[in-house]
Amino acid sequence: GHVENFSDPLVDCKKCKTRFREDHLEGLWEEKGISDGSCPECGGELTEARQFNLMFTTHMGPVADSGSLIYLRPETAQGIFVNFKNVVDTGRVKVPFGIAQVGKAFRNEITTKNFIFRTCEFEQMEMQYFVRPDGADEAFEEWKARRMAWYVERLGIKKERLRFHQHGPDELAHYARDAYDIEYQYPFGWQELEGIHSRTDFDLKRHGEYCGKEINYLDPADNSRYIPWVVETSSGLTRSVLVTLMDAYHEETIGEDKNGRPDVRTVLHFHPDIAPDYDTMKDNTVTLRFRDSMEQVRVPIASLAERMRKEIREYKRN
Ligand SMILES: [Zn+2]
């Protein structure tokens, strides 16, 4: 499906050859006060929109024939659907459950800009949460609330700079039941940070069609058999880092400079969970917290790296 659909409509300028995403043109025209639909850069004539696939292609093996053509994944989700049955058969999980993955994704973006907001190689965090079809709407509301809370309560992002944007009929994928973006107010405007999607049984059904064996689930609760529905949360790890940094920047006035003007300095005010604390200032120590035991120890910053290497080396899975 990605080879057919993972694409953006693009237009080219016939004169200066600059390439634009069609959905970005409206904004650029408005910005530059252009009303005749011409090139925002040079005023030249634009071509009709053409589909431009966002996937990177390469070849596997020493011979670059068409048989060895492969694609770098444009998102991490597909591996989760492929492994659904393995996880059910070996993980002793019962619906509802989720499979989450963090990893690299690659997109052949034509406009990479705004620092690490849009890059060709980035880090994604995706989760597919599998539910009974009649529980999909409830799970969707639950994950909307939990993901928003993650940004506000865990990362300490300011509430007023976050909002939900519901996809309209023109933005919604044909199989999607409902979709919301969590948007952040970046210095360059409100843009997506994470997507929460109610995807029905589309992906598992399609995977079943192509591998020739329907993928379904026998629910031990009532012995019913169904294809689980999916609530997906898809977030940019790279973007979360960007947002955490941007949100922490503050300007503070610290008196006056020698000309009597306010002396303003820029400081980073991180959320207390992320930032060094008051003891750090006194004795140069930080807290090291162990995930499994929740035990906390104070460690001098100077020996932090060494201590972490030791703990990782000696770590034993329970
Ligand atoms: Zn042009």
PDB file of N, CA and C in Angstrom, residues 112-182:
ATOM      1  N   THR A 112      13.202  20.115   3.977  1.00  0.00           N
ATOM      2  CA  THR A 112      13.605  19.861   5.357  1.00  0.00           C
ATOM      3  C   THR A 112      13.938  21.226   5.929  1.00  0.00           C
ATOM      4  N   LYS A 113      13.262  21.554   7.029  1.00  0.00           N
ATOM      5  CA  LYS A 113      13.571  22.850   7.624  1.00  0.00           C
ATOM      6  C   LYS A 113      13.108  22.912   9.064  1.00  0.00           C
ATOM      7  N   ASN A 114      13.285  24.094   9.681  1.00  0.00           N
ATOM      8  CA  ASN A 114      12.944  24.289  11.088  1.00  0.00           C
ATOM      9  C   ASN A 114      13.698  23.321  11.985  1.00  0.00           C
ATOM     10  N   PHE A 115      15.019  23.364  11.877  1.00  0.00           N
ATOM     11  CA  PHE A 115      15.916  22.579  12.732  1.00  0.00           C
ATOM     12  C   PHE A 115      15.577  21.097  12.585  1.00  0.00           C
ATOM     13  N   ILE A 116      15.175  20.406  13.654  1.00  0.00           N
ATOM     14  CA  ILE A 116      14.891  18.967  13.520  1.00  0.00           C
ATOM     15  C   ILE A 116      13.396  18.680  13.394  1.00  0.00           C
ATOM     16  N   PHE A 117      12.604  19.698  13.034  1.00  0.00           N
ATOM     17  CA  PHE A 117      11.157  19.481  12.894  1.00  0.00           C
ATOM     18  C   PHE A 117      10.862  18.512  11.751  1.00  0.00           C
ATOM     19  N   ARG A 118      11.445  18.768  10.596  1.00  0.00           N
ATOM     20  CA  ARG A 118      11.236  17.863   9.461  1.00  0.00           C
ATOM     21  C   ARG A 118      12.587  17.497   8.861  1.00  0.00           C
ATOM     22  N   THR A 119      12.935  16.220   8.985  1.00  0.00           N
ATOM     23  CA  THR A 119      14.216  15.754   8.470  1.00  0.00           C
ATOM     24  C   THR A 119      13.976  14.466   7.678  1.00  0.00           C
ATOM     25  N   CYS A 120      14.936  14.090   6.855  1.00  0.00           N
ATOM     26  CA  CYS A 120      14.773  12.879   6.034  1.00  0.00           C
ATOM     27  C   CYS A 120      14.930  11.614   6.877  1.00  0.00           C
ATOM     28  N   GLU A 121      15.728  11.684   7.912  1.00  0.00           N
ATOM     29  CA  GLU A 121      15.917  10.548   8.806  1.00  0.00           C
ATOM     30  C   GLU A 121      15.492  11.004  10.193  1.00  0.00           C
ATOM     31  N   PHE A 122      14.597  10.260  10.814  1.00  0.00           N
ATOM     32  CA  PHE A 122      14.125  10.688  12.128  1.00  0.00           C
ATOM     33  C   PHE A 122      13.749   9.474  12.969  1.00  0.00           C
ATOM     34  N   GLU A 123      13.435   9.756  14.224  1.00  0.00           N
ATOM     35  CA  GLU A 123      13.141   8.697  15.179  1.00  0.00           C
ATOM     36  C   GLU A 123      11.651   8.760  15.499  1.00  0.00           C
ATOM     37  N   GLN A 124      10.991   7.620  15.416  1.00  0.00           N
ATOM     38  CA  GLN A 124       9.548   7.571  15.651  1.00  0.00           C
ATOM     39  C   GLN A 124       9.227   6.673  16.826  1.00  0.00           C
ATOM     40  N   MET A 125       8.128   6.971  17.503  1.00  0.00           N
ATOM     41  CA  MET A 125       7.628   6.065  18.549  1.00  0.00           C
ATOM     42  C   MET A 125       6.184   5.754  18.172  1.00  0.00           C
ATOM     43  N   GLU A 126       5.904   4.506  17.886  1.00  0.00           N
ATOM     44  CA  GLU A 126       4.543   4.164  17.486  1.00  0.00           C
ATOM     45  C   GLU A 126       4.011   3.018  18.333  1.00  0.00           C
ATOM     46  N   MET A 127       2.713   3.075  18.582  1.00  0.00           N
ATOM     47  CA  MET A 127       2.060   1.970  19.284  1.00  0.00           C
ATOM     48  C   MET A 127       0.764   1.609  18.553  1.00  0.00           C
ATOM     49  N   GLN A 128       0.550   0.315  18.390  1.00  0.00           N
ATOM     50  CA  GLN A 128      -0.733  -0.169  17.889  1.00  0.00           C
ATOM     51  C   GLN A 128      -1.406  -0.846  19.071  1.00  0.00           C
ATOM     52  N   TYR A 129      -2.588  -0.367  19.424  1.00  0.00           N
ATOM     53  CA  TYR A 129      -3.327  -0.910  20.564  1.00  0.00           C
ATOM     54  C   TYR A 129      -4.511  -1.689  20.009  1.00  0.00           C
ATOM     55  N   PHE A 130      -4.537  -3.003  20.277  1.00  0.00           N
ATOM     56  CA  PHE A 130      -5.533  -3.889  19.667  1.00  0.00           C
ATOM     57  C   PHE A 130      -6.716  -4.065  20.617  1.00  0.00           C
ATOM     58  N   VAL A 131      -7.912  -3.835  20.095  1.00  0.00           N
ATOM     59  CA  VAL A 131      -9.117  -3.860  20.941  1.00  0.00           C
ATOM     60  C   VAL A 131     -10.247  -4.628  20.267  1.00  0.00           C
ATOM     61  N   ARG A 132     -11.260  -4.983  21.069  1.00  0.00           N
ATOM     62  CA  ARG A 132     -12.501  -5.534  20.489  1.00  0.00           C
ATOM     63  C   ARG A 132     -13.139  -4.441  19.642  1.00  0.00           C
ATOM     64  N   PRO A 133     -13.740  -4.820  18.502  1.00  0.00           N
ATOM     65  CA  PRO A 133     -14.344  -3.775  17.645  1.00  0.00           C
ATOM     66  C   PRO A 133     -15.313  -2.882  18.412  1.00  0.00           C
ATOM     67  N   ASP A 134     -16.084  -3.451  19.344  1.00  0.00           N
ATOM     68  CA  ASP A 134     -17.058  -2.609  20.046  1.00  0.00           C
ATOM     69  C   ASP A 134     -16.405  -1.760  21.149  1.00  0.00           C
ATOM     70  N   GLY A 135     -15.111  -1.954  21.374  1.00  0.00           N
ATOM     71  CA  GLY A 135     -14.423  -1.147  22.385  1.00  0.00           C
ATOM     72  C   GLY A 135     -13.520  -0.079  21.782  1.00  0.00           C
ATOM     73  N   ALA A 136     -13.553   0.048  20.448  1.00  0.00           N
ATOM     74  CA  ALA A 136     -12.590   0.930  19.768  1.00  0.00           C
ATOM     75  C   ALA A 136     -12.797   2.404  20.122  1.00  0.00           C
ATOM     76  N   ASP A 137     -14.053   2.837  20.197  1.00  0.00           N
ATOM     77  CA  ASP A 137     -14.304   4.262  20.457  1.00  0.00           C
ATOM     78  C   ASP A 137     -13.843   4.662  21.854  1.00  0.00           C
ATOM     79  N   GLU A 138     -14.105   3.764  22.809  1.00  0.00           N
ATOM     80  CA  GLU A 138     -13.696   4.037  24.188  1.00  0.00           C
ATOM     81  C   GLU A 138     -12.156   4.075  24.298  1.00  0.00           C
ATOM     82  N   ALA A 139     -11.492   3.124  23.657  1.00  0.00           N
ATOM     83  CA  ALA A 139     -10.024   3.075  23.691  1.00  0.00           C
ATOM     84  C   ALA A 139      -9.422   4.308  23.026  1.00  0.00           C
ATOM     85  N   PHE A 140     -10.074   4.769  21.970  1.00  0.00           N
ATOM     86  CA  PHE A 140      -9.595   5.954  21.256  1.00  0.00           C
ATOM     87  C   PHE A 140      -9.609   7.177  22.184  1.00  0.00           C
ATOM     88  N   GLU A 141     -10.709   7.358  22.905  1.00  0.00           N
ATOM     89  CA  GLU A 141     -10.812   8.482  23.846  1.00  0.00           C
ATOM     90  C   GLU A 141      -9.774   8.345  24.953  1.00  0.00           C
ATOM     91  N   GLU A 142      -9.577   7.118  25.425  1.00  0.00           N
ATOM     92  CA  GLU A 142      -8.612   6.890  26.494  1.00  0.00           C
ATOM     93  C   GLU A 142      -7.197   7.275  26.052  1.00  0.00           C
ATOM     94  N   TRP A 143      -6.810   6.850  24.840  1.00  0.00           N
ATOM     95  CA  TRP A 143      -5.442   7.134  24.386  1.00  0.00           C
ATOM     96  C   TRP A 143      -5.232   8.592  24.029  1.00  0.00           C
ATOM     97  N   LYS A 144      -6.290   9.241  23.561  1.00  0.00           N
ATOM     98  CA  LYS A 144      -6.189  10.702  23.340  1.00  0.00           C
ATOM     99  C   LYS A 144      -5.816  11.383  24.653  1.00  0.00           C
ATOM    100  N   ALA A 145      -6.518  11.037  25.714  1.00  0.00           N
ATOM    101  CA  ALA A 145      -6.283  11.671  27.019  1.00  0.00           C
ATOM    102  C   ALA A 145      -4.906  11.295  27.573  1.00  0.00           C
ATOM    103  N   ARG A 146      -4.530  10.007  27.424  1.00  0.00           N
ATOM    104  CA  ARG A 146      -3.245   9.579  27.996  1.00  0.00           C
ATOM    105  C   ARG A 146      -2.061  10.210  27.279  1.00  0.00           C
ATOM    106  N   ARG A 147      -2.159  10.340  25.962  1.00  0.00           N
ATOM    107  CA  ARG A 147      -1.038  10.913  25.216  1.00  0.00           C
ATOM    108  C   ARG A 147      -0.894  12.410  25.486  1.00  0.00           C
ATOM    109  N   MET A 148      -2.029  13.109  25.597  1.00  0.00           N
ATOM    110  CA  MET A 148      -1.947  14.537  25.917  1.00  0.00           C
ATOM    111  C   MET A 148      -1.333  14.706  27.301  1.00  0.00           C
ATOM    112  N   ALA A 149      -1.749  13.844  28.252  1.00  0.00           N
ATOM    113  CA  ALA A 149      -1.230  13.925  29.622  1.00  0.00           C
ATOM    114  C   ALA A 149       0.277  13.657  29.657  1.00  0.00           C
ATOM    115  N   TRP A 150       0.757  12.807  28.750  1.00  0.00           N
ATOM    116  CA  TRP A 150       2.194  12.511  28.713  1.00  0.00           C
ATOM    117  C   TRP A 150       2.999  13.781  28.456  1.00  0.00           C
ATOM    118  N   TYR A 151       2.527  14.598  27.522  1.00  0.00           N
ATOM    119  CA  TYR A 151       3.252  15.835  27.212  1.00  0.00           C
ATOM    120  C   TYR A 151       3.154  16.838  28.362  1.00  0.00           C
ATOM    121  N   VAL A 152       1.956  16.956  28.943  1.00  0.00           N
ATOM    122  CA  VAL A 152       1.731  17.977  29.969  1.00  0.00           C
ATOM    123  C   VAL A 152       2.359  17.556  31.294  1.00  0.00           C
ATOM    124  N   GLU A 153       2.076  16.321  31.726  1.00  0.00           N
ATOM    125  CA  GLU A 153       2.498  15.912  33.063  1.00  0.00           C
ATOM    126  C   GLU A 153       3.906  15.328  33.100  1.00  0.00           C
ATOM    127  N   ARG A 154       4.278  14.547  32.108  1.00  0.00           N
ATOM    128  CA  ARG A 154       5.595  13.908  32.149  1.00  0.00           C
ATOM    129  C   ARG A 154       6.690  14.800  31.576  1.00  0.00           C
ATOM    130  N   LEU A 155       6.431  15.414  30.410  1.00  0.00           N
ATOM    131  CA  LEU A 155       7.461  16.269  29.826  1.00  0.00           C
ATOM    132  C   LEU A 155       7.352  17.707  30.318  1.00  0.00           C
ATOM    133  N   GLY A 156       6.215  18.046  30.951  1.00  0.00           N
ATOM    134  CA  GLY A 156       6.058  19.394  31.495  1.00  0.00           C
ATOM    135  C   GLY A 156       5.827  20.470  30.446  1.00  0.00           C
ATOM    136  N   ILE A 157       5.287  20.079  29.295  1.00  0.00           N
ATOM    137  CA  ILE A 157       5.012  21.058  28.227  1.00  0.00           C
ATOM    138  C   ILE A 157       3.804  21.907  28.630  1.00  0.00           C
ATOM    139  N   LYS A 158       3.876  23.198  28.305  1.00  0.00           N
ATOM    140  CA  LYS A 158       2.788  24.097  28.698  1.00  0.00           C
ATOM    141  C   LYS A 158       1.490  23.721  27.988  1.00  0.00           C
ATOM    142  N   LYS A 159       0.438  23.596  28.813  1.00  0.00           N
ATOM    143  CA  LYS A 159      -0.890  23.187  28.319  1.00  0.00           C
ATOM    144  C   LYS A 159      -1.395  24.087  27.196  1.00  0.00           C
ATOM    145  N   GLU A 160      -1.193  25.395  27.372  1.00  0.00           N
ATOM    146  CA  GLU A 160      -1.770  26.341  26.408  1.00  0.00           C
ATOM    147  C   GLU A 160      -1.062  26.300  25.057  1.00  0.00           C
ATOM    148  N   ARG A 161       0.090  25.611  24.981  1.00  0.00           N
ATOM    149  CA  ARG A 161       0.766  25.491  23.688  1.00  0.00           C
ATOM    150  C   ARG A 161       0.466  24.151  23.007  1.00  0.00           C
ATOM    151  N   LEU A 162      -0.455  23.399  23.593  1.00  0.00           N
ATOM    152  CA  LEU A 162      -0.855  22.119  23.006  1.00  0.00           C
ATOM    153  C   LEU A 162      -2.341  22.155  22.692  1.00  0.00           C
ATOM    154  N   ARG A 163      -2.734  21.510  21.604  1.00  0.00           N
ATOM    155  CA  ARG A 163      -4.166  21.413  21.305  1.00  0.00           C
ATOM    156  C   ARG A 163      -4.413  20.175  20.437  1.00  0.00           C
ATOM    157  N   PHE A 164      -5.676  19.768  20.411  1.00  0.00           N
ATOM    158  CA  PHE A 164      -6.079  18.694  19.508  1.00  0.00           C
ATOM    159  C   PHE A 164      -6.569  19.294  18.196  1.00  0.00           C
ATOM    160  N   HIS A 165      -6.233  18.637  17.107  1.00  0.00           N
ATOM    161  CA  HIS A 165      -6.805  19.011  15.819  1.00  0.00           C
ATOM    162  C   HIS A 165      -7.445  17.758  15.225  1.00  0.00           C
ATOM    163  N   GLN A 166      -8.768  17.802  15.051  1.00  0.00           N
ATOM    164  CA  GLN A 166      -9.450  16.639  14.480  1.00  0.00           C
ATOM    165  C   GLN A 166      -9.333  16.665  12.961  1.00  0.00           C
ATOM    166  N   HIS A 167      -9.012  15.528  12.374  1.00  0.00           N
ATOM    167  CA  HIS A 167      -8.915  15.472  10.912  1.00  0.00           C
ATOM    168  C   HIS A 167     -10.294  15.634  10.291  1.00  0.00           C
ATOM    169  N   GLY A 168     -10.404  16.517   9.331  1.00  0.00           N
ATOM    170  CA  GLY A 168     -11.651  16.678   8.586  1.00  0.00           C
ATOM    171  C   GLY A 168     -11.769  15.580   7.550  1.00  0.00           C
ATOM    172  N   PRO A 169     -12.930  15.500   6.865  1.00  0.00           N
ATOM    173  CA  PRO A 169     -13.151  14.432   5.880  1.00  0.00           C
ATOM    174  C   PRO A 169     -12.080  14.397   4.781  1.00  0.00           C
ATOM    175  N   ASP A 170     -11.505  15.561   4.438  1.00  0.00           N
ATOM    176  CA  ASP A 170     -10.498  15.604   3.369  1.00  0.00           C
ATOM    177  C   ASP A 170      -9.116  15.141   3.855  1.00  0.00           C
ATOM    178  N   GLU A 171      -8.900  15.119   5.178  1.00  0.00           N
ATOM    179  CA  GLU A 171      -7.596  14.696   5.706  1.00  0.00           C
ATOM    180  C   GLU A 171      -7.610  13.235   6.142  1.00  0.00           C
ATOM    181  N   LEU A 172      -8.807  12.709   6.380  1.00  0.00           N
ATOM    182  CA  LEU A 172      -8.956  11.391   6.967  1.00  0.00           C
ATOM    183  C   LEU A 172      -8.681  10.304   5.928  1.00  0.00           C
ATOM    184  N   ALA A 173      -7.834   9.332   6.283  1.00  0.00           N
ATOM    185  CA  ALA A 173      -7.615   8.197   5.388  1.00  0.00           C
ATOM    186  C   ALA A 173      -8.939   7.443   5.226  1.00  0.00           C
ATOM    187  N   HIS A 174      -9.114   6.799   4.050  1.00  0.00           N
ATOM    188  CA  HIS A 174     -10.435   6.222   3.745  1.00  0.00           C
ATOM    189  C   HIS A 174     -10.886   5.159   4.740  1.00  0.00           C
ATOM    190  N   TYR A 175      -9.890   4.460   5.359  1.00  0.00           N
ATOM    191  CA  TYR A 175     -10.242   3.383   6.284  1.00  0.00           C
ATOM    192  C   TYR A 175     -10.390   3.898   7.710  1.00  0.00           C
ATOM    193  N   ALA A 176      -9.974   5.139   7.967  1.00  0.00           N
ATOM    194  CA  ALA A 176      -9.914   5.631   9.352  1.00  0.00           C
ATOM    195  C   ALA A 176     -11.292   6.029   9.851  1.00  0.00           C
ATOM    196  N   ARG A 177     -11.557   5.692  11.110  1.00  0.00           N
ATOM    197  CA  ARG A 177     -12.829   6.024  11.712  1.00  0.00           C
ATOM    198  C   ARG A 177     -12.774   7.436  12.294  1.00  0.00           C
ATOM    199  N   ASP A 178     -11.653   7.767  12.894  1.00  0.00           N
ATOM    200  CA  ASP A 178     -11.468   9.102  13.462  1.00  0.00           C
ATOM    201  C   ASP A 178      -9.968   9.312  13.654  1.00  0.00           C
ATOM    202  N   ALA A 179      -9.536  10.555  13.623  1.00  0.00           N
ATOM    203  CA  ALA A 179      -8.113  10.834  13.819  1.00  0.00           C
ATOM    204  C   ALA A 179      -7.929  12.229  14.392  1.00  0.00           C
ATOM    205  N   TYR A 180      -7.049  12.320  15.359  1.00  0.00           N
ATOM    206  CA  TYR A 180      -6.703  13.613  15.954  1.00  0.00           C
ATOM    207  C   TYR A 180      -5.192  13.774  15.928  1.00  0.00           C
ATOM    208  N   ASP A 181      -4.738  14.995  15.704  1.00  0.00           N
ATOM    209  CA  ASP A 181      -3.336  15.310  15.927  1.00  0.00           C
ATOM    210  C   ASP A 181      -3.225  16.046  17.247  1.00  0.00           C
ATOM    211  N   ILE A 182      -2.138  15.780  17.971  1.00  0.00           N
ATOM    212  CA  ILE A 182      -1.766  16.697  19.044  1.00  0.00           C
ATOM    213  C   ILE A 182      -0.827  17.695  18.395  1.00  0.00           C
TER     214      ILE A 182
END
